[in-house]
PDB file of C-alpha atoms and ligand atoms in Angstrom:
ATOM      1  CA  MET A   1      -0.086  12.325 -51.265  1.00 79.00           C
ATOM      2  CA  LYS A   2      -1.728   9.961 -48.106  1.00 87.00           C
ATOM      3  CA  PRO A   3      -0.811  11.448 -44.961  1.00 93.00           C
ATOM      4  CA  TRP A   4       0.916   8.243 -42.933  1.00 95.00           C
ATOM      5  CA  GLU A   5      -0.917   6.127 -40.871  1.00 97.00           C
ATOM      6  CA  VAL A   6       0.199   4.761 -37.164  1.00 97.00           C
ATOM      7  CA  LEU A   7       0.139   1.249 -36.446  1.00 97.00           C
ATOM      8  CA  ALA A   8       1.229   0.723 -33.669  1.00 97.00           C
ATOM      9  CA  ARG A   9       4.016   1.729 -31.142  1.00 97.00           C
ATOM     10  CA  ALA A  10       6.035  -0.782 -28.842  1.00 96.00           C
ATOM     11  CA  PRO A  11       8.715  -0.444 -26.326  1.00 93.00           C
ATOM     12  CA  ALA A  12      12.719   0.026 -27.842  1.00 92.00           C
ATOM     13  CA  PRO A  13      15.889  -2.137 -26.503  1.00 88.00           C
ATOM     14  CA  ASP A  14      17.307   1.091 -25.720  1.00 81.00           C
ATOM     15  CA  GLY A  15      13.963   3.183 -23.755  1.00 83.00           C
ATOM     16  CA  GLY A  16      13.149   4.663 -27.288  1.00 89.00           C
ATOM     17  CA  GLU A  17       9.064   3.915 -28.794  1.00 95.00           C
ATOM     18  CA  PHE A  18       9.765   2.410 -31.678  1.00 96.00           C
ATOM     19  CA  VAL A  19       6.355   3.882 -34.404  1.00 97.00           C
ATOM     20  CA  LEU A  20       4.753   1.580 -36.900  1.00 98.00           C
ATOM     21  CA  HIS A  21       3.738   3.656 -40.192  1.00 98.00           C
ATOM     22  CA  HIS A  22       2.139   3.221 -43.272  1.00 97.00           C
ATOM     23  CA  ARG A  23       0.669   4.678 -46.711  1.00 97.00           C
ATOM     24  CA  ASP A  24       0.100   3.284 -49.545  1.00 95.00           C
ATOM     25  CA  GLY A  25       1.291  -0.149 -48.643  1.00 95.00           C
ATOM     26  CA  GLU A  26       4.476   1.345 -48.088  1.00 97.00           C
ATOM     27  CA  PHE A  27       5.861   0.526 -44.039  1.00 98.00           C
ATOM     28  CA  VAL A  28       7.842   2.307 -42.493  1.00 97.00           C
ATOM     29  CA  ILE A  29       9.429   2.051 -38.525  1.00 97.00           C
ATOM     30  CA  ARG A  30      10.476   5.272 -36.772  1.00 95.00           C
ATOM     31  CA  VAL A  31      12.209   6.351 -33.682  1.00 93.00           C
ATOM     32  CA  ARG A  32      12.261   9.664 -32.090  1.00 89.00           C
ATOM     33  CA  GLY A  33      11.257  10.368 -35.739  1.00 90.00           C
ATOM     34  CA  GLN A  34      14.104   8.494 -37.847  1.00 90.00           C
ATOM     35  CA  GLU A  35      13.521   6.151 -40.184  1.00 92.00           C
ATOM     36  CA  LEU A  36      14.811   3.026 -38.777  1.00 91.00           C
ATOM     37  CA  MET A  37      13.345   0.386 -41.750  1.00 93.00           C
ATOM     38  CA  SER A  38      11.469   1.177 -44.587  1.00 95.00           C
ATOM     39  CA  SER A  39       9.554  -1.164 -46.940  1.00 97.00           C
ATOM     40  CA  ARG A  40      10.485   0.783 -50.165  1.00 94.00           C
ATOM     41  CA  ALA A  41      14.045  -0.705 -51.218  1.00 91.00           C
ATOM     42  CA  HIS A  42      15.456  -3.753 -50.225  1.00 94.00           C
ATOM     43  CA  GLY A  43      17.883  -5.067 -52.641  1.00 95.00           C
ATOM     44  CA  SER A  44      21.215  -5.105 -50.345  1.00 96.00           C
ATOM     45  CA  GLU A  45      18.958  -6.653 -47.706  1.00 97.00           C
ATOM     46  CA  GLU A  46      17.959 -10.044 -49.963  1.00 97.00           C
ATOM     47  CA  ALA A  47      21.711  -9.524 -51.843  1.00 97.00           C
ATOM     48  CA  MET A  48      23.482 -10.650 -48.715  1.00 98.00           C
ATOM     49  CA  ALA A  49      21.150 -13.487 -48.282  1.00 98.00           C
ATOM     50  CA  ARG A  50      22.187 -14.869 -51.931  1.00 98.00           C
ATOM     51  CA  LEU A  51      26.761 -14.013 -51.989  1.00 98.00           C
ATOM     52  CA  ALA A  52      25.930 -16.291 -48.400  1.00 98.00           C
ATOM     53  CA  SER A  53      24.106 -18.977 -50.283  1.00 98.00           C
ATOM     54  CA  ALA A  54      26.829 -18.720 -52.772  1.00 97.00           C
ATOM     55  CA  ALA A  55      29.219 -19.228 -49.898  1.00 97.00           C
ATOM     56  CA  LEU A  56      28.445 -22.020 -49.041  1.00 96.00           C
ATOM     57  CA  GLY A  57      27.621 -24.174 -51.559  1.00 92.00           C
ATOM     58  CA  ALA A  58      25.799 -27.462 -50.640  1.00 91.00           C
ATOM     59  CA  VAL A  59      27.490 -28.404 -47.477  1.00 95.00           C
ATOM     60  CA  PRO A  60      25.211 -30.999 -45.483  1.00 95.00           C
ATOM     61  CA  LEU A  61      23.132 -30.306 -42.716  1.00 97.00           C
ATOM     62  CA  PRO A  62      23.359 -26.140 -42.971  1.00 98.00           C
ATOM     63  CA  ARG A  63      23.067 -23.434 -39.727  1.00 98.00           C
ATOM     64  CA  VAL A  64      23.113 -20.430 -40.416  1.00 98.00           C
ATOM     65  CA  LEU A  65      22.751 -17.497 -38.093  1.00 98.00           C
ATOM     66  CA  ILE A  66      20.939 -14.192 -39.240  1.00 98.00           C
ATOM     67  CA  GLY A  67      21.376 -10.927 -36.710  1.00 97.00           C
ATOM     68  CA  GLY A  68      18.481  -9.689 -36.806  1.00 95.00           C
ATOM     69  CA  LEU A  69      14.762 -10.080 -38.181  1.00 98.00           C
ATOM     70  CA  GLY A  70      14.431  -6.276 -39.694  1.00 97.00           C
ATOM     71  CA  LEU A  71      11.535  -6.976 -42.274  1.00 98.00           C
ATOM     72  CA  GLY A  72      12.779 -10.154 -42.882  1.00 98.00           C
ATOM     73  CA  TYR A  73      13.913  -9.882 -46.472  1.00 98.00           C
ATOM     74  CA  THR A  74      17.437 -11.433 -45.525  1.00 98.00           C
ATOM     75  CA  LEU A  75      16.001 -13.829 -43.742  1.00 98.00           C
ATOM     76  CA  ARG A  76      13.372 -14.653 -46.753  1.00 98.00           C
ATOM     77  CA  ALA A  77      16.655 -14.508 -49.970  1.00 98.00           C
ATOM     78  CA  MET A  78      18.322 -16.075 -47.923  1.00 98.00           C
ATOM     79  CA  LEU A  79      15.192 -19.483 -46.651  1.00 98.00           C
ATOM     80  CA  GLU A  80      15.179 -19.527 -50.933  1.00 98.00           C
ATOM     81  CA  GLY A  81      18.764 -20.574 -50.638  1.00 97.00           C
ATOM     82  CA  LEU A  82      18.920 -23.110 -48.387  1.00 97.00           C
ATOM     83  CA  GLY A  83      17.022 -27.099 -48.628  1.00 97.00           C
ATOM     84  CA  ALA A  84      15.158 -28.639 -46.352  1.00 97.00           C
ATOM     85  CA  ASP A  85      17.663 -29.905 -44.224  1.00 96.00           C
ATOM     86  CA  ALA A  86      19.374 -26.367 -43.239  1.00 98.00           C
ATOM     87  CA  GLN A  87      18.599 -24.679 -39.747  1.00 98.00           C
ATOM     88  CA  VAL A  88      18.055 -20.794 -39.897  1.00 98.00           C
ATOM     89  CA  VAL A  89      18.548 -19.300 -36.523  1.00 98.00           C
ATOM     90  CA  VAL A  90      17.089 -15.382 -36.127  1.00 98.00           C
ATOM     91  CA  ALA A  91      18.657 -13.127 -33.298  1.00 98.00           C
ATOM     92  CA  GLU A  92      16.300 -10.156 -31.991  1.00 98.00           C
ATOM     93  CA  LEU A  93      16.397  -7.724 -29.969  1.00 96.00           C
ATOM     94  CA  ALA A  94      13.531  -6.373 -29.513  1.00 96.00           C
ATOM     95  CA  GLU A  95      10.248  -8.255 -28.867  1.00 96.00           C
ATOM     96  CA  ALA A  96       7.921  -5.617 -31.016  1.00 97.00           C
ATOM     97  CA  ILE A  97       9.757  -6.328 -34.617  1.00 97.00           C
ATOM     98  CA  VAL A  98       8.729 -10.301 -33.924  1.00 98.00           C
ATOM     99  CA  SER A  99       5.559  -9.591 -33.314  1.00 98.00           C
ATOM    100  CA  TRP A 100       4.554  -7.030 -36.069  1.00 98.00           C
ATOM    101  CA  ASN A 101       6.715  -9.605 -38.181  1.00 98.00           C
ATOM    102  CA  ARG A 102       4.146 -12.491 -37.214  1.00 98.00           C
ATOM    103  CA  GLU A 103       1.344  -9.666 -37.602  1.00 95.00           C
ATOM    104  CA  PRO A 104       1.084  -6.972 -39.015  1.00 97.00           C
ATOM    105  CA  LEU A 105       4.781  -7.483 -41.781  1.00 98.00           C
ATOM    106  CA  ALA A 106       4.613 -10.615 -42.181  1.00 98.00           C
ATOM    107  CA  HIS A 107       3.130 -10.420 -46.019  1.00 98.00           C
ATOM    108  CA  LEU A 108       6.237  -8.595 -46.832  1.00 98.00           C
ATOM    109  CA  ALA A 109       8.491 -11.486 -47.161  1.00 98.00           C
ATOM    110  CA  GLY A 110       6.522 -14.228 -47.770  1.00 98.00           C
ATOM    111  CA  ARG A 111       5.721 -15.249 -43.886  1.00 98.00           C
ATOM    112  CA  PRO A 112       9.638 -16.429 -43.684  1.00 98.00           C
ATOM    113  CA  LEU A 113       8.852 -17.317 -39.302  1.00 98.00           C
ATOM    114  CA  GLU A 114       6.127 -19.143 -40.755  1.00 98.00           C
ATOM    115  CA  ASP A 115       9.230 -21.803 -42.617  1.00 98.00           C
ATOM    116  CA  PRO A 116       9.913 -25.035 -40.652  1.00 98.00           C
ATOM    117  CA  ARG A 117      13.037 -24.370 -40.686  1.00 98.00           C
ATOM    118  CA  VAL A 118      13.511 -20.960 -39.213  1.00 98.00           C
ATOM    119  CA  ARG A 119      14.029 -20.574 -34.937  1.00 98.00           C
ATOM    120  CA  VAL A 120      13.787 -16.656 -34.374  1.00 98.00           C
ATOM    121  CA  GLU A 121      15.889 -16.011 -30.353  1.00 98.00           C
ATOM    122  CA  ILE A 122      14.972 -12.581 -28.583  1.00 98.00           C
ATOM    123  CA  ALA A 123      18.020 -11.555 -28.152  1.00 98.00           C
ATOM    124  CA  ASP A 124      21.570  -9.879 -28.975  1.00 97.00           C
ATOM    125  CA  VAL A 125      23.247 -11.164 -31.712  1.00 98.00           C
ATOM    126  CA  ARG A 126      26.285 -11.589 -29.699  1.00 97.00           C
ATOM    127  CA  ARG A 127      25.042 -14.063 -27.513  1.00 97.00           C
ATOM    128  CA  VAL A 128      23.272 -16.582 -29.417  1.00 98.00           C
ATOM    129  CA  MET A 129      26.556 -16.601 -32.156  1.00 98.00           C
ATOM    130  CA  ARG A 130      28.173 -17.573 -29.184  1.00 97.00           C
ATOM    131  CA  SER A 131      25.803 -20.026 -27.318  1.00 96.00           C
ATOM    132  CA  ALA A 132      24.775 -22.483 -30.551  1.00 93.00           C
ATOM    133  CA  ALA A 133      28.261 -21.819 -32.167  1.00 92.00           C
ATOM    134  CA  PRO A 134      29.289 -23.445 -35.064  1.00 98.00           C
ATOM    135  CA  TRP A 135      27.474 -22.191 -37.979  1.00 98.00           C
ATOM    136  CA  HIS A 136      28.154 -21.955 -41.393  1.00 98.00           C
ATOM    137  CA  ALA A 137      27.053 -18.307 -42.151  1.00 98.00           C
ATOM    138  CA  ILE A 138      26.706 -15.825 -40.365  1.00 98.00           C
ATOM    139  CA  LEU A 139      25.197 -12.856 -41.323  1.00 98.00           C
ATOM    140  CA  LEU A 140      24.603  -9.580 -39.537  1.00 98.00           C
ATOM    141  CA  ASP A 141      22.512  -6.772 -40.608  1.00 97.00           C
ATOM    142  CA  VAL A 142      22.160  -5.247 -36.918  1.00 96.00           C
ATOM    143  CA  ASP A 143      23.887  -1.335 -37.523  1.00 89.00           C
ATOM    144  CA  ASN A 144      23.676   1.007 -40.786  1.00 88.00           C
ATOM    145  CA  GLY A 145      27.714  -1.438 -40.586  1.00 88.00           C
ATOM    146  CA  PRO A 146      31.113  -1.008 -38.612  1.00 92.00           C
ATOM    147  CA  ALA A 147      31.805   2.818 -38.141  1.00 83.00           C
ATOM    148  CA  ALA A 148      28.020   4.040 -38.898  1.00 72.00           C
ATOM    149  CA  LEU A 149      26.348   2.699 -35.645  1.00 77.00           C
ATOM    150  CA  THR A 150      23.015   3.492 -34.584  1.00 79.00           C
ATOM    151  CA  ARG A 151      23.201   0.981 -31.210  1.00 83.00           C
ATOM    152  CA  ALA A 152      27.141   2.038 -29.658  1.00 85.00           C
ATOM    153  CA  SER A 153      26.760  -1.981 -27.946  1.00 89.00           C
ATOM    154  CA  ASN A 154      26.952  -3.613 -31.706  1.00 93.00           C
ATOM    155  CA  ALA A 155      30.592  -1.751 -32.223  1.00 92.00           C
ATOM    156  CA  SER A 156      31.745  -4.881 -30.257  1.00 94.00           C
ATOM    157  CA  LEU A 157      30.428  -6.468 -32.956  1.00 97.00           C
ATOM    158  CA  TYR A 158      33.238  -5.061 -35.580  1.00 97.00           C
ATOM    159  CA  ASP A 159      35.303  -4.638 -32.981  1.00 96.00           C
ATOM    160  CA  SER A 160      38.549  -6.916 -33.536  1.00 97.00           C
ATOM    161  CA  PRO A 161      37.368  -8.722 -30.305  1.00 97.00           C
ATOM    162  CA  GLY A 162      34.290  -9.378 -31.879  1.00 97.00           C
ATOM    163  CA  LEU A 163      35.856 -11.064 -35.379  1.00 98.00           C
ATOM    164  CA  ALA A 164      37.617 -13.356 -33.702  1.00 98.00           C
ATOM    165  CA  ALA A 165      33.851 -13.750 -31.661  1.00 98.00           C
ATOM    166  CA  ALA A 166      32.867 -14.436 -35.267  1.00 98.00           C
ATOM    167  CA  HIS A 167      35.812 -16.210 -36.742  1.00 98.00           C
ATOM    168  CA  ALA A 168      35.928 -18.334 -33.271  1.00 98.00           C
ATOM    169  CA  ALA A 169      31.347 -19.581 -33.961  1.00 98.00           C
ATOM    170  CA  LEU A 170      32.242 -20.405 -37.485  1.00 98.00           C
ATOM    171  CA  ALA A 171      33.061 -23.563 -38.848  1.00 98.00           C
ATOM    172  CA  PRO A 172      36.005 -24.748 -40.896  1.00 96.00           C
ATOM    173  CA  GLN A 173      35.243 -22.376 -44.109  1.00 93.00           C
ATOM    174  CA  GLY A 174      31.857 -20.787 -42.813  1.00 98.00           C
ATOM    175  CA  VAL A 175      31.434 -17.624 -43.948  1.00 98.00           C
ATOM    176  CA  LEU A 176      31.053 -14.193 -41.886  1.00 98.00           C
ATOM    177  CA  VAL A 177      28.552 -11.725 -44.743  1.00 98.00           C
ATOM    178  CA  VAL A 178      27.989  -8.241 -42.693  1.00 98.00           C
ATOM    179  CA  TRP A 179      26.014  -5.534 -44.030  1.00 97.00           C
ATOM    180  CA  SER A 180      27.119  -2.143 -44.194  1.00 96.00           C
ATOM    181  CA  ALA A 181      26.169   1.523 -45.730  1.00 94.00           C
ATOM    182  CA  GLY A 182      29.425   1.718 -47.316  1.00 94.00           C
ATOM    183  CA  PRO A 183      32.506   0.749 -47.575  1.00 95.00           C
ATOM    184  CA  ASP A 184      35.319   0.743 -44.713  1.00 96.00           C
ATOM    185  CA  GLU A 185      39.000  -0.041 -45.256  1.00 96.00           C
ATOM    186  CA  ARG A 186      40.461   0.100 -41.917  1.00 96.00           C
ATOM    187  CA  PHE A 187      37.047  -2.919 -41.128  1.00 97.00           C
ATOM    188  CA  THR A 188      38.089  -4.872 -43.640  1.00 98.00           C
ATOM    189  CA  ALA A 189      41.872  -4.864 -42.468  1.00 98.00           C
ATOM    190  CA  ARG A 190      39.788  -6.012 -39.399  1.00 98.00           C
ATOM    191  CA  LEU A 191      38.642  -8.682 -40.921  1.00 98.00           C
ATOM    192  CA  VAL A 192      42.020  -9.494 -42.785  1.00 98.00           C
ATOM    193  CA  HIS A 193      43.902  -9.699 -39.193  1.00 98.00           C
ATOM    194  CA  ALA A 194      40.795 -11.483 -37.120  1.00 98.00           C
ATOM    195  CA  GLY A 195      41.604 -14.825 -40.109  1.00 98.00           C
ATOM    196  CA  PHE A 196      39.130 -14.036 -42.613  1.00 98.00           C
ATOM    197  CA  THR A 197      39.760 -14.311 -46.568  1.00 98.00           C
ATOM    198  CA  VAL A 198      37.248 -10.970 -47.944  1.00 98.00           C
ATOM    199  CA  GLU A 199      35.977  -9.371 -50.485  1.00 98.00           C
ATOM    200  CA  THR A 200      33.607  -6.440 -50.886  1.00 98.00           C
ATOM    201  CA  HIS A 201      30.175  -6.149 -53.058  1.00 97.00           C
ATOM    202  CA  PRO A 202      28.561  -2.274 -54.074  1.00 96.00           C
ATOM    203  CA  VAL A 203      25.224  -3.371 -53.847  1.00 94.00           C
ATOM    204  CA  ARG A 204      22.195  -1.069 -54.835  1.00 92.00           C
ATOM    205  CA  ALA A 205      19.513  -0.767 -52.353  1.00 88.00           C
ATOM    206  CA  GLY A 206      16.757  -0.409 -55.008  1.00 82.00           C
ATOM    207  CA  LYS A 207      16.797  -2.734 -58.097  1.00 78.00           C
ATOM    208  CA  GLY A 208      19.554  -1.947 -60.094  1.00 75.00           C
ATOM    209  CA  ARG A 209      19.492   1.985 -58.790  1.00 79.00           C
ATOM    210  CA  GLY A 210      19.316   4.020 -55.299  1.00 82.00           C
ATOM    211  CA  THR A 211      22.185   4.483 -52.938  1.00 89.00           C
ATOM    212  CA  LEU A 212      25.185   2.038 -53.035  1.00 94.00           C
ATOM    213  CA  HIS A 213      25.470   0.262 -49.781  1.00 95.00           C
ATOM    214  CA  THR A 214      28.767  -2.427 -48.938  1.00 97.00           C
ATOM    215  CA  LEU A 215      28.259  -6.056 -48.541  1.00 98.00           C
ATOM    216  CA  PHE A 216      31.250  -7.236 -46.799  1.00 98.00           C
ATOM    217  CA  VAL A 217      31.440 -11.523 -47.776  1.00 98.00           C
ATOM    218  CA  ALA A 218      34.043 -13.096 -45.713  1.00 98.00           C
ATOM    219  CA  ARG A 219      35.191 -16.431 -45.236  1.00 98.00           C
ATOM    220  CA  ARG A 220      37.412 -18.269 -42.694  1.00 96.00           C
ATOM    221  CA  ARG A 221      40.635 -19.097 -42.931  1.00 90.00           C
TER     222      ARG A 221
HETATM  223  C1  LIG B   1      17.570  -3.017 -40.659  1.00 72.87           C
HETATM  224  S1  LIG B   1      17.606  -3.553 -39.073  1.00 72.87           S
HETATM  225  C2  LIG B   1      17.037  -5.384 -41.102  1.00 72.87           C
HETATM  226  C3  LIG B   1      16.712  -5.549 -42.145  1.00 72.87           C
HETATM  227  C4  LIG B   1      17.071  -6.916 -42.188  1.00 72.87           C
HETATM  228  N1  LIG B   1      18.079  -7.222 -42.530  1.00 72.87           N
HETATM  229  C5  LIG B   1      15.721  -7.217 -43.339  1.00 72.87           C
HETATM  230  O1  LIG B   1      16.043  -7.933 -44.679  1.00 72.87           O
HETATM  231  O2  LIG B   1      14.489  -6.743 -42.922  1.00 72.87           O
HETATM  232  C6  LIG B   1      18.646  -4.244 -38.306  1.00 72.87           C
HETATM  233  C7  LIG B   1      17.489  -5.027 -37.116  1.00 72.87           C
HETATM  234  O3  LIG B   1      18.996  -5.528 -35.761  1.00 72.87           O
HETATM  235  C8  LIG B   1      18.167  -5.228 -34.891  1.00 72.87           C
HETATM  236  N2  LIG B   1      19.034  -5.073 -33.866  1.00 72.87           N
HETATM  237  C9  LIG B   1      20.056  -4.312 -33.582  1.00 72.87           C
HETATM  238  N3  LIG B   1      21.285  -4.310 -33.144  1.00 72.87           N
HETATM  239  C10 LIG B   1      20.342  -6.071 -32.733  1.00 72.87           C
HETATM  240  C11 LIG B   1      21.717  -7.001 -31.830  1.00 72.87           C
HETATM  241  N4  LIG B   1      22.657  -6.199 -31.499  1.00 72.87           N
HETATM  242  N5  LIG B   1      20.951  -8.172 -32.091  1.00 72.87           N
HETATM  243  C12 LIG B   1      19.839  -8.178 -32.873  1.00 72.87           C
HETATM  244  N6  LIG B   1      19.723  -7.604 -33.490  1.00 72.87           N
HETATM  245  C13 LIG B   1      19.454  -6.462 -32.788  1.00 72.87           C
HETATM  246  C14 LIG B   1      17.133  -4.331 -34.819  1.00 72.87           C
HETATM  247  O4  LIG B   1      16.109  -3.859 -33.764  1.00 72.87           O
HETATM  248  C15 LIG B   1      16.344  -4.549 -36.558  1.00 72.87           C
HETATM  249  O5  LIG B   1      15.572  -5.401 -36.715  1.00 72.87           O
END
């Protein structure tokens, strides 16, 4: 097997360093040797956008917030489910992730940042959620899920005040879709308590195989 090639390095928002690796068409971003994102499997990242589209239905002038960008798979899948009148804002904390999505990672998800419906903000999704509300859909894939955080500050997206803020930022009948590495009954209970009706969807990382992730689809009551 070929060795990994280092394509780029950039400072990470928490003070570490992102390292972009490539081998045989596969791209991986690591911090301190730990894999954060990979182009290997992205089934659940795309599935969250399909679930959001289905929940949105045919609302006119849909406004969608995606946090964060990652490798752009959720964004691409969301664009495919929306019409020409949609507006999609992507909130991404790391400037390097946005810049690498313009090049050299742009081809992975079909250059979604070039779509005229898309605007990127290099910012914490918590801030964008509040400042530019109301949203018809908010998609959160910023961490490993409500209970397995890589950034301690992201806990405030998934706790009760964070869910109340998401609820307040949604239009009536708006939908919040949350990616998680696994099921979390306490998170489901918090969503219900915050005023959402909740469905959970187990979804494979790959095409019908691979690790089982959980997607929470929470509709504003
Ligand atoms: C797992 S990746 C997202 C993968 C993405 N769904 C895709 O399709 O490739 C998580 C992303 O969220 C970003 N992120 C982490 N915390 C964030 C926050 N609070 N606000 C905005 N972006 C954040 C990370 O820098 C990273 O790019």
